[in-house]
Every structure is written in C-alpha cells, then in structure tokens.
Tab-separated table of C-alpha atoms and ligand atoms in Angstrom:
chain	number	residue	atom	x	y	z
W	1	UNK	CA	67.779	77.735	83.465
W	2	UNK	CA	70.865	77.120	82.456
W	3	UNK	CA	73.413	79.620	83.146
W	4	UNK	CA	74.654	81.681	80.878
W	5	UNK	CA	78.416	81.758	80.709
W	6	UNK	CA	80.287	85.091	82.094
W	7	UNK	CA	82.098	87.446	79.580
W	8	UNK	CA	85.160	87.676	81.637
W	9	UNK	CA	86.708	90.222	80.474
W	10	UNK	CA	90.459	90.109	78.751
W	11	UNK	CA	92.363	92.032	81.174
W	12	UNK	CA	90.545	89.791	84.559
W	13	UNK	CA	91.300	86.793	82.031
W	14	UNK	CA	95.616	88.107	82.117
W	15	UNK	CA	95.135	87.853	85.696
W	16	UNK	CA	96.077	84.444	87.912
W	17	UNK	CA	95.113	83.741	91.060
W	18	UNK	CA	97.688	84.222	93.573
W	19	UNK	CA	100.102	81.038	93.611
W	20	UNK	CA	100.731	81.887	97.536
W	21	UNK	CA	96.489	81.881	98.605
W	22	UNK	CA	96.230	78.772	96.104
W	23	UNK	CA	98.459	77.195	98.795
W	24	UNK	CA	96.737	78.467	101.634
W	25	UNK	CA	93.629	76.992	100.438
W	26	UNK	CA	94.682	73.960	100.252
W	27	UNK	CA	96.269	73.735	103.302
W	28	UNK	CA	92.843	74.694	104.221
W	29	UNK	CA	91.217	72.002	102.499
W	30	UNK	CA	93.459	69.510	104.397
W	31	UNK	CA	93.227	71.253	107.737
W	32	UNK	CA	89.007	70.765	107.788
W	33	UNK	CA	89.157	66.816	106.825
W	34	UNK	CA	91.286	66.306	110.242
W	35	UNK	CA	94.731	66.376	108.513
W	36	UNK	CA	97.472	67.644	111.096
W	37	UNK	CA	98.772	70.016	108.457
W	38	UNK	CA	102.158	71.836	109.232
W	39	UNK	CA	101.939	75.239	107.670
W	40	UNK	CA	104.856	76.775	105.891
W	41	UNK	CA	103.539	78.623	103.712
W	42	UNK	CA	101.845	81.890	105.085
W	43	UNK	CA	103.741	84.787	104.458
W	44	UNK	CA	102.666	86.815	107.449
W	45	UNK	CA	103.904	86.834	111.215
W	46	UNK	CA	102.619	84.236	113.430
W	47	UNK	CA	102.775	86.910	116.296
W	48	UNK	CA	99.593	88.783	117.805
W	49	UNK	CA	99.322	92.560	117.388
W	50	UNK	CA	100.660	93.884	120.207
W	51	UNK	CA	98.567	95.356	122.755
W	52	UNK	CA	98.863	98.653	122.836
W	53	UNK	CA	98.264	99.026	118.941
W	54	UNK	CA	94.970	96.825	119.475
W	55	UNK	CA	93.896	99.533	122.557
W	56	UNK	CA	94.562	102.488	119.964
W	57	UNK	CA	91.642	100.790	117.485
W	58	UNK	CA	89.111	100.080	120.735
W	59	UNK	CA	89.501	103.523	121.818
W	60	UNK	CA	88.870	104.866	117.621
W	61	UNK	CA	85.749	102.708	118.191
W	62	UNK	CA	85.051	104.083	121.466
W	63	UNK	CA	85.313	107.393	120.127
W	64	UNK	CA	83.410	107.033	117.040
W	65	UNK	CA	86.288	107.331	114.942
W	66	UNK	CA	84.628	105.460	112.269
W	67	UNK	CA	84.015	107.693	109.318
W	68	UNK	CA	85.567	108.339	106.006
W	69	UNK	CA	89.252	109.875	106.059
W	70	UNK	CA	90.685	111.644	103.433
W	71	UNK	CA	91.665	108.940	101.048
W	72	UNK	CA	95.035	109.939	101.734
W	73	UNK	CA	94.393	109.063	105.414
W	74	UNK	CA	94.282	111.217	108.113
W	75	UNK	CA	97.372	113.705	109.116
W	76	UNK	CA	98.533	112.026	111.835
W	77	UNK	CA	99.005	108.882	110.331
W	78	UNK	CA	101.083	110.304	107.315
W	79	UNK	CA	102.846	112.756	109.769
W	80	UNK	CA	103.606	109.071	111.958
W	81	UNK	CA	105.488	107.994	108.831
W	82	UNK	CA	107.322	110.624	107.606
W	83	UNK	CA	108.490	111.372	111.075
W	84	UNK	CA	109.865	107.329	111.828
W	85	UNK	CA	111.252	107.649	108.062
W	86	UNK	CA	113.032	110.520	109.783
W	87	UNK	CA	113.510	108.674	113.030
W	88	UNK	CA	114.405	105.272	111.424
W	89	UNK	CA	117.229	106.453	107.966
W	90	UNK	CA	117.491	110.250	108.288
W	91	UNK	CA	115.124	111.218	105.581
W	92	UNK	CA	112.826	114.374	104.846
W	93	UNK	CA	109.330	113.865	103.376
W	94	UNK	CA	106.488	116.338	103.918
W	95	UNK	CA	103.242	114.363	104.581
W	96	UNK	CA	102.580	115.616	101.286
W	97	UNK	CA	104.603	113.237	99.525
W	98	UNK	CA	103.189	110.499	101.987
W	99	UNK	CA	99.085	108.067	101.502
W	100	UNK	CA	98.124	105.399	103.119
W	101	UNK	CA	97.358	102.383	101.436
W	102	UNK	CA	95.289	99.642	101.899
W	103	UNK	CA	98.231	97.328	102.497
W	104	UNK	CA	101.774	97.522	100.185
W	105	UNK	CA	99.912	95.450	97.531
W	106	UNK	CA	97.764	99.041	97.122
W	107	UNK	CA	101.278	101.134	97.163
W	108	UNK	CA	102.847	98.834	94.379
W	109	UNK	CA	99.164	98.364	91.900
W	110	UNK	CA	98.256	101.839	92.445
W	111	UNK	CA	101.818	103.634	91.541
W	112	UNK	CA	102.534	100.915	88.533
W	113	UNK	CA	99.202	101.932	87.333
W	114	UNK	CA	99.984	105.223	87.449
W	115	UNK	CA	103.153	104.741	85.684
W	116	UNK	CA	103.269	101.803	83.362
W	117	UNK	CA	101.426	102.153	79.357
W	118	UNK	CA	100.690	99.457	77.143
W	119	UNK	CA	104.171	97.934	76.407
W	120	UNK	CA	106.705	100.101	78.714
W	121	UNK	CA	109.180	98.066	80.191
W	122	UNK	CA	109.383	96.996	83.631
W	123	UNK	CA	112.470	96.139	85.128
W	124	UNK	CA	112.018	93.339	88.195
W	125	UNK	CA	114.766	90.582	89.392
W	126	UNK	CA	113.936	87.058	89.082
W	127	UNK	CA	112.382	85.206	91.514
W	128	UNK	CA	110.380	87.547	93.589
W	129	UNK	CA	107.276	87.943	94.728
W	130	UNK	CA	104.031	86.391	93.212
W	131	UNK	CA	102.261	89.803	92.887
W	132	UNK	CA	104.385	91.996	90.870
W	133	UNK	CA	104.701	90.106	87.331
W	134	UNK	CA	100.611	90.587	87.864
W	135	UNK	CA	100.455	93.973	88.615
W	136	UNK	CA	102.748	94.587	85.668
W	137	UNK	CA	100.586	91.960	83.635
W	138	UNK	CA	97.317	94.139	84.683
W	139	UNK	CA	99.001	97.480	83.610
W	140	UNK	CA	99.948	96.140	80.404
W	141	UNK	CA	103.634	97.050	80.821
W	142	UNK	CA	106.515	94.397	79.452
W	143	UNK	CA	108.496	91.935	81.673
W	144	UNK	CA	112.032	92.426	81.860
W	145	UNK	CA	113.065	90.194	84.106
W	146	UNK	CA	116.885	90.443	86.094
W	147	UNK	CA	117.989	86.943	86.593
W	148	UNK	CA	119.922	86.934	90.572
W	149	UNK	CA	120.319	83.156	90.784
W	150	UNK	CA	124.713	83.605	89.701
W	151	UNK	CA	124.750	85.513	91.890
W	152	UNK	CA	122.870	84.002	95.035
W	153	UNK	CA	119.727	86.193	94.735
W	154	UNK	CA	121.336	89.298	94.935
W	155	UNK	CA	120.502	92.007	92.457
W	156	UNK	CA	123.335	94.117	91.206
W	157	UNK	CA	124.016	97.244	89.515
W	158	UNK	CA	125.659	95.458	86.995
W	159	UNK	CA	122.709	93.138	86.452
W	160	UNK	CA	120.299	96.054	86.502
W	161	UNK	CA	122.288	98.467	83.889
W	162	UNK	CA	122.721	95.253	81.268
W	163	UNK	CA	118.721	95.044	81.272
W	164	UNK	CA	117.899	98.094	80.396
W	165	UNK	CA	116.820	99.535	76.798
W	166	UNK	CA	115.473	102.544	75.704
W	167	UNK	CA	111.784	101.285	76.737
W	168	UNK	CA	112.474	100.605	79.976
W	169	UNK	CA	110.348	102.823	82.625
W	170	UNK	CA	110.571	101.265	85.721
W	171	UNK	CA	112.313	99.122	88.042
W	172	UNK	CA	110.677	97.633	91.055
W	173	UNK	CA	113.435	96.385	94.088
W	174	UNK	CA	111.817	94.442	97.564
W	175	UNK	CA	114.733	94.544	99.589
W	176	UNK	CA	114.653	92.632	102.062
W	177	UNK	CA	113.208	89.668	98.996
W	178	UNK	CA	110.164	87.641	99.437
W	179	UNK	CA	111.051	84.868	98.432
W	180	UNK	CA	114.677	84.821	98.500
W	181	UNK	CA	115.497	86.629	101.548
W	182	UNK	CA	118.401	87.707	100.389
W	183	UNK	CA	119.400	91.883	101.825
W	184	UNK	CA	120.613	94.281	98.759
W	185	UNK	CA	123.696	95.896	100.297
W	186	UNK	CA	123.404	99.494	100.771
W	187	UNK	CA	126.270	100.679	98.504
W	188	UNK	CA	124.789	98.293	95.738
W	189	UNK	CA	121.200	99.489	96.250
W	190	UNK	CA	122.470	103.193	95.839
W	191	UNK	CA	124.344	101.672	92.634
W	192	UNK	CA	121.805	100.175	91.239
W	193	UNK	CA	119.003	103.506	92.108
W	194	UNK	CA	121.501	105.793	90.416
W	195	UNK	CA	122.049	103.202	86.870
W	196	UNK	CA	118.291	103.437	86.356
W	197	UNK	CA	117.779	106.958	87.923
W	198	UNK	CA	120.537	107.827	85.026
W	199	UNK	CA	119.036	105.537	81.786
W	200	UNK	CA	116.271	108.173	82.843
W	201	UNK	CA	113.690	105.144	85.349
W	202	UNK	CA	111.607	105.219	87.535
W	203	UNK	CA	112.015	102.761	91.134
W	204	UNK	CA	109.626	101.641	93.123
W	205	UNK	CA	111.362	100.440	96.661
W	206	UNK	CA	109.104	97.732	98.340
W	207	UNK	CA	109.876	98.426	101.578
W	208	UNK	CA	107.795	95.867	103.134
W	209	UNK	CA	110.729	93.705	104.916
W	210	UNK	CA	112.956	96.806	105.720
W	211	UNK	CA	112.945	96.129	109.507
W	212	UNK	CA	113.270	92.406	109.396
W	213	UNK	CA	117.412	91.977	108.406
W	214	UNK	CA	119.154	90.132	110.583
W	215	UNK	CA	122.520	90.850	111.733
W	216	UNK	CA	125.552	91.749	111.524
W	217	UNK	CA	123.287	93.914	108.595
W	218	UNK	CA	121.089	96.786	109.765
W	219	UNK	CA	117.628	98.525	108.248
W	220	UNK	CA	118.077	100.064	104.683
W	221	UNK	CA	115.843	102.512	102.855
W	222	UNK	CA	116.126	104.423	99.987
W	223	UNK	CA	114.429	106.835	101.819
W	224	UNK	CA	118.734	107.441	102.730
W	225	UNK	CA	119.448	107.678	99.416
W	226	UNK	CA	120.186	111.035	97.883
W	227	UNK	CA	117.187	113.796	97.614
W	228	UNK	CA	118.366	113.885	93.403
W	229	UNK	CA	117.833	109.994	93.339
W	230	UNK	CA	114.597	109.820	95.947
W	231	UNK	CA	113.078	112.323	93.315
W	232	UNK	CA	112.638	109.028	90.665
W	233	UNK	CA	112.278	106.859	93.767
W	234	UNK	CA	108.434	105.290	95.103
W	235	UNK	CA	108.320	103.919	98.350
W	236	UNK	CA	106.296	100.545	98.785
W	237	UNK	CA	106.056	100.485	103.044
W	238	UNK	CA	103.969	98.742	104.868
W	239	UNK	CA	102.510	97.641	108.431
W	240	UNK	CA	102.006	93.958	108.051
W	241	UNK	CA	105.085	92.345	109.037
W	242	UNK	CA	106.514	94.753	111.349
W	243	UNK	CA	104.018	95.300	113.810
W	244	UNK	CA	102.303	91.805	112.971
W	245	UNK	CA	99.173	93.517	111.242
W	246	UNK	CA	98.712	91.864	107.980
W	247	UNK	CA	94.880	92.074	108.942
W	248	UNK	CA	94.715	95.583	109.584
W	249	UNK	CA	95.465	96.152	106.131
W	250	UNK	CA	97.471	99.811	106.273
W	251	UNK	CA	100.806	100.628	104.040
W	252	UNK	CA	101.379	103.300	102.736
W	253	UNK	CA	103.287	104.850	99.950
W	254	UNK	CA	106.159	107.761	100.377
W	255	UNK	CA	107.507	109.881	97.356
W	256	UNK	CA	107.917	112.166	94.754
W	257	UNK	CA	104.288	114.117	94.897
W	258	UNK	CA	103.387	113.679	91.654
W	259	UNK	CA	103.699	110.094	91.685
W	260	UNK	CA	101.861	110.255	95.014
W	261	UNK	CA	99.139	112.512	94.149
W	262	UNK	CA	98.312	109.942	91.287
W	263	UNK	CA	98.629	106.855	93.400
W	264	UNK	CA	96.198	108.694	95.832
W	265	UNK	CA	94.011	109.797	92.698
W	266	UNK	CA	93.569	105.969	91.992
W	267	UNK	CA	92.826	105.320	95.410
W	268	UNK	CA	90.274	108.313	95.336
W	269	UNK	CA	88.116	106.120	92.729
W	270	UNK	CA	89.363	102.613	93.782
W	271	UNK	CA	89.126	101.651	98.277
W	272	UNK	CA	89.018	104.890	99.263
W	273	UNK	CA	90.336	105.115	102.332
W	274	UNK	CA	92.000	103.255	104.835
W	275	UNK	CA	89.417	101.489	107.750
W	276	UNK	CA	89.310	104.715	109.856
W	277	UNK	CA	89.911	102.172	112.904
W	278	UNK	CA	93.120	101.244	111.370
W	279	UNK	CA	94.651	103.771	110.742
W	280	UNK	CA	94.862	104.758	114.564
W	281	UNK	CA	96.256	101.857	114.911
W	282	UNK	CA	99.097	102.346	112.817
W	283	UNK	CA	99.566	105.329	114.606
W	284	UNK	CA	100.137	103.634	117.896
W	285	UNK	CA	102.451	101.734	115.954
W	286	UNK	CA	104.333	103.709	114.551
W	287	UNK	CA	104.670	106.246	117.471
W	288	UNK	CA	104.987	103.826	120.314
W	289	UNK	CA	107.509	101.361	122.065
W	290	UNK	CA	109.198	99.764	118.958
W	291	UNK	CA	110.787	96.994	121.052
W	292	UNK	CA	107.981	94.100	120.056
W	293	UNK	CA	109.778	94.647	116.258
W	294	UNK	CA	113.279	93.824	117.643
W	295	UNK	CA	111.319	91.182	120.024
W	296	UNK	CA	109.742	88.896	116.966
W	297	UNK	CA	113.009	89.487	114.465
W	298	UNK	CA	115.185	87.617	117.522
W	299	UNK	CA	112.681	85.109	117.271
W	300	UNK	CA	112.534	84.821	113.752
W	301	UNK	CA	116.589	84.794	114.330
W	302	UNK	CA	115.993	81.832	116.653
W	303	UNK	CA	113.796	79.865	114.268
W	304	UNK	CA	116.284	80.548	111.267
W	305	UNK	CA	119.225	79.614	112.604
W	306	UNK	CA	117.054	75.881	113.127
W	307	UNK	CA	115.889	75.845	110.355
W	308	UNK	CA	118.611	76.499	107.603
W	309	UNK	CA	121.096	74.021	108.873
W	310	UNK	CA	118.280	71.311	109.519
W	311	UNK	CA	117.614	71.440	105.512
W	312	UNK	CA	121.572	71.346	104.988
W	313	UNK	CA	121.270	68.206	106.272
W	314	UNK	CA	118.690	66.438	104.669
W	315	UNK	CA	120.447	64.953	100.955
W	316	UNK	CA	119.420	66.548	97.898
W	317	UNK	CA	119.080	70.225	99.905
W	318	UNK	CA	121.403	73.533	99.672
W	319	UNK	CA	119.844	76.300	101.795
W	320	UNK	CA	122.033	79.427	102.157
W	321	UNK	CA	121.226	81.902	104.856
W	322	UNK	CA	118.463	84.296	105.037
W	323	UNK	CA	119.710	87.660	105.906
W	324	UNK	CA	116.037	89.517	105.642
W	325	UNK	CA	112.418	88.530	106.133
W	326	UNK	CA	111.222	84.928	107.449
W	327	UNK	CA	111.439	83.007	104.186
W	328	UNK	CA	114.010	80.217	103.878
W	329	UNK	CA	114.534	79.537	99.860
W	330	UNK	CA	116.520	76.156	99.122
W	331	UNK	CA	117.333	74.765	96.073
W	332	UNK	CA	116.226	71.316	96.220
W	333	UNK	CA	117.032	69.817	92.843
W	334	UNK	CA	118.951	67.012	94.132
W	335	UNK	CA	116.152	65.805	96.690
W	336	UNK	CA	113.407	66.383	93.611
W	337	UNK	CA	115.498	63.767	91.649
W	338	UNK	CA	116.456	61.575	94.085
W	339	UNK	CA	112.207	61.591	95.287
W	340	UNK	CA	111.304	60.657	91.629
W	341	UNK	CA	109.716	64.151	90.820
W	342	UNK	CA	109.830	66.560	87.905
W	343	UNK	CA	109.703	69.802	89.897
W	344	UNK	CA	109.348	71.478	92.531
W	345	UNK	CA	105.746	71.963	92.205
W	346	UNK	CA	105.384	67.864	92.088
W	347	UNK	CA	107.683	67.831	95.451
W	348	UNK	CA	105.692	70.917	97.041
W	349	UNK	CA	102.591	68.811	96.168
W	350	UNK	CA	103.843	65.735	97.410
W	351	UNK	CA	104.919	67.145	100.719
W	352	UNK	CA	101.718	68.609	100.966
W	353	UNK	CA	98.931	65.860	99.858
W	354	UNK	CA	101.092	63.287	101.919
W	355	UNK	CA	103.339	64.212	104.680
W	356	UNK	CA	100.839	67.042	105.164
W	357	UNK	CA	103.551	70.234	104.570
W	358	UNK	CA	101.919	73.017	103.692
W	359	UNK	CA	105.703	75.414	101.720
W	360	UNK	CA	105.194	76.902	98.230
W	361	UNK	CA	107.219	75.376	95.078
W	362	UNK	CA	110.029	78.561	94.266
W	363	UNK	CA	108.213	77.909	90.884
W	364	UNK	CA	105.614	80.387	91.533
W	365	UNK	CA	107.961	82.718	92.348
W	366	UNK	CA	109.993	82.313	89.124
W	367	UNK	CA	112.713	80.448	90.620
W	368	UNK	CA	112.091	76.340	90.183
W	369	UNK	CA	114.369	74.383	91.318
W	370	UNK	CA	113.478	76.004	95.304
W	371	UNK	CA	111.229	75.762	98.206
W	372	UNK	CA	109.926	78.635	99.889
W	373	UNK	CA	109.699	77.590	103.529
W	374	UNK	CA	107.790	80.490	105.622
W	375	UNK	CA	109.427	79.923	109.450
W	376	UNK	CA	106.780	82.702	110.968
W	377	UNK	CA	105.521	79.619	112.866
W	378	UNK	CA	106.995	78.101	115.973
W	379	UNK	CA	109.932	76.157	115.923
W	380	UNK	CA	108.005	72.697	116.895
W	381	UNK	CA	106.348	73.080	113.798
W	382	UNK	CA	109.357	73.713	112.085
W	383	UNK	CA	111.079	70.791	113.574
W	384	UNK	CA	108.397	68.889	112.700
W	385	UNK	CA	108.387	69.931	109.492
W	386	UNK	CA	111.905	69.160	108.757
W	387	UNK	CA	111.242	66.016	109.756
W	388	UNK	CA	107.984	65.650	107.167
W	389	UNK	CA	110.913	66.193	104.535
W	390	UNK	CA	113.465	63.835	105.373
W	391	UNK	CA	110.474	61.327	105.870
W	392	UNK	CA	109.684	61.286	102.205
W	393	UNK	CA	113.305	61.676	100.897
W	394	UNK	CA	113.578	58.356	103.304
W	395	UNK	CA	110.348	56.571	101.885
W	396	UNK	CA	111.476	57.660	98.123
W	397	UNK	CA	114.814	56.444	98.032
W	398	UNK	CA	114.529	53.389	99.923
Q	1	LIG	N1	105.407	93.097	99.340
Q	1	LIG	C1	106.204	92.057	99.320
Q	1	LIG	C2	107.416	91.371	98.881
Q	1	LIG	C3	105.186	90.810	99.793
Q	1	LIG	O1	105.633	89.539	100.254
Q	1	LIG	C4	103.990	91.198	100.498
Q	1	LIG	C5	102.676	90.295	101.311
Q	1	LIG	O2	103.235	89.098	101.428
Q	1	LIG	C6	103.444	92.331	100.320
Q	1	LIG	C7	104.203	93.156	99.221
Q	1	LIG	C8	101.998	93.104	100.497
Q	1	LIG	O3	102.063	93.207	101.702
Q	1	LIG	P1	100.648	94.293	102.472
Q	1	LIG	O4	99.818	94.576	101.347
Q	1	LIG	O5	100.081	93.220	103.725
Q	1	LIG	O6	101.547	95.688	102.737
C-alpha cells in the first residue's frame, strides 16, 4: 500500500528543525562511522551534574516522589528560585510570580505565545540564539532584527530605540549571549529596558547563562532592575548551564504575576509539570553549596584564555574575547575566502566532513561570516580542534 502524503499544517511547515540539532546529528553520524570527531558544537557543559544534586533526585525516587505536581511546580522549588534571586541580585519576588518549566526554552515559548498576536513586532538582536526567531514565527509575530555587529555585538539602547515602531510589542534580551558571548553592561541593560518600557513594550530577559560571566564582569539580572521596569519584564531562567543539568529539563519564569499566570496556563495544557524528581534535584541545586558553579566558570575561563589567542593566530580569523557563556564567535571571513569557500556554512561543512571538527556556521544565528565554537569541552579537544582548523588552512592555501 502506498503511503498517503501527510498533510503538514501551515504552522509546522513554517517551523524549521534546529540547525544546532542538525549539526549534533551530523556529528553522531560521523562518530558512528568511526571518525575521530572533535565536538565544538555542543551548547552544553561537559561536566557531570554535581553529586549532591543527583543524591536529591535519588532520594526523591526512594521516597516515591513520583506523582504529578502543580503545573507551576512545587512550592519549595519556587521559593528556592525566589530566594536565589534575592541572594544573588537583591530582588524580591514571591512564589506567585514564579513558575517551573521544562527548561528555559519553554518559558520563552509560552511567554511569547501568551503575549504575541499575529503581526505584533518582536525586537531581537542579531545574531541570536536559533530558537528565538522560530518561536516568534510560531506565534506569527513579526521579527524586527536589531543589528549589533557594528557595536561589536553589544546591544545598545540607541539601537533598540531606533528599531521601535508603534507595532512593537516585545523585546527579547539574552545576556550573556549565545552565540556571541557578549554581556550587556548593567547600566546599558537598564537603559535598554527603560527605552523599551517607556515605549510600552514588554521584555523577556533570557538569563540562561547569567551566572557564567568572566571577571572583571559580574552576573547581572533583570531581577535587579527597579520595580517599574520589572513590572514589564519576564526573566527566563534555567538550571541547565549553571549546574550542568541540561538533561534534567528545569527552567523557570520570574516576572509579572499575570504574564506568569498565562505561562502556567499554556503549560497546564501542554507539558503539565516538570518531572517531580527533577524538581527535587533543582531545590538541592539552588539551596545547596554553590562552589561547583564557580569551579566550572574558572575552567571555562582557562579554556577561553587558550582558545581565543590560538584562533587569532590562524590567518584569516579574528576572534573577540567572550565575556560570558562558553562560546567563541570568531570572524572567519578571511579564512573562508582564503580556503575558497563562499560562506560560513561551506566552511563549517568542510571542517566537519574533511577534518571531523563539529562547529556551527554563524549564519545559523543570523551572523554570516562567523563561526560558533563551544569551549564546553576539554582543553585537549580544543587544542586538537585548533590544529585541524590550521591544517585545513594549510591544505587549502599551499
Ligand atoms: N536560551 C539560550 C540562549 C540557550 O542557548 C538555550 C540553550 O542552549 C536555552 C535558552 C534553553 O536552555 P534550556 O531549555 O536547556 O534551559
């Protein structure tokens, strides 16, 4: 019997598979063929989840904490999220302004769906994380890219002001940024939100990497903004990167009660609650010892301090210094030309297929001419990755 063509909905047709996930899948295929792959593509810590967090999950299992919870999450976890925002950023949120979600991604998805009507404009810095535009498209919002290349990928209040129109409804911020590793300085951050709020916009602050800021910078959250700005700002938080918990799928929203309420309502009709066991682990992560966070950050910094100068020594690469997160985002236009490629995707494909180096083309993030390299991997792997990029340059130019 012949297959009947599946009548894909317009909404699903308009949604693209994550290009980062596609890179991960391509790397898996090569590995399965026995290729010695250097993976600089993964957007996740290479560290194990700390022991005390895993112990809390095991305890939850043994105590049969294995049933549905409220869609918004258990009170102990919402209290722990609010307490951490108070301790780290001096912010006062009460648990009714908080909900627990399936990773930070679900906060953004639900929060955009809760706010955006077809045709509403959403301001988004460019380059940006691959899922932001997809989520806005899914909600039938109209994307308004705010270019940042001229300001070395730092979003400015002035650029936001210029992009605002009477149809603008939402601004999405992401500091530290995936893919650029740039951090918006606190004073500029406040100015940006001020400009947005004065114009009547709402703001989502994706703070998935908030704890991963390298000295002399320091973590800064929208939670620290004055009350009148926080009243229109929703924080999308996540335990994924901070505590090496990507697979546990725990994120949270902190923000205006009504907006959070809509996020919970959408979640109650889709994923319900975050896995009960993972919620108990998250309480341990947020209330337990925090030194693992500092240790991981110090290790990322060591790797960054190797990687950036090493990349800059390769002809045709110019790499700025990441201020946060664990991504380098070098300008590879010179290398691309010298090696005879037309764009960053061709360069990334050749590095993958001919040299076994997995990384992501900048075009996936709206940053053509750049590459994203994750340094959430061992120093040894970084050294080998750099050596292979250098080899490609030699092979193709000599
Ligand atoms: N926001 C940004 C900028 C990210 O890079 C990611 C993951 O890579 C997320 C949100 C979502 O992370 P999670 O859903 O694991 O919390």
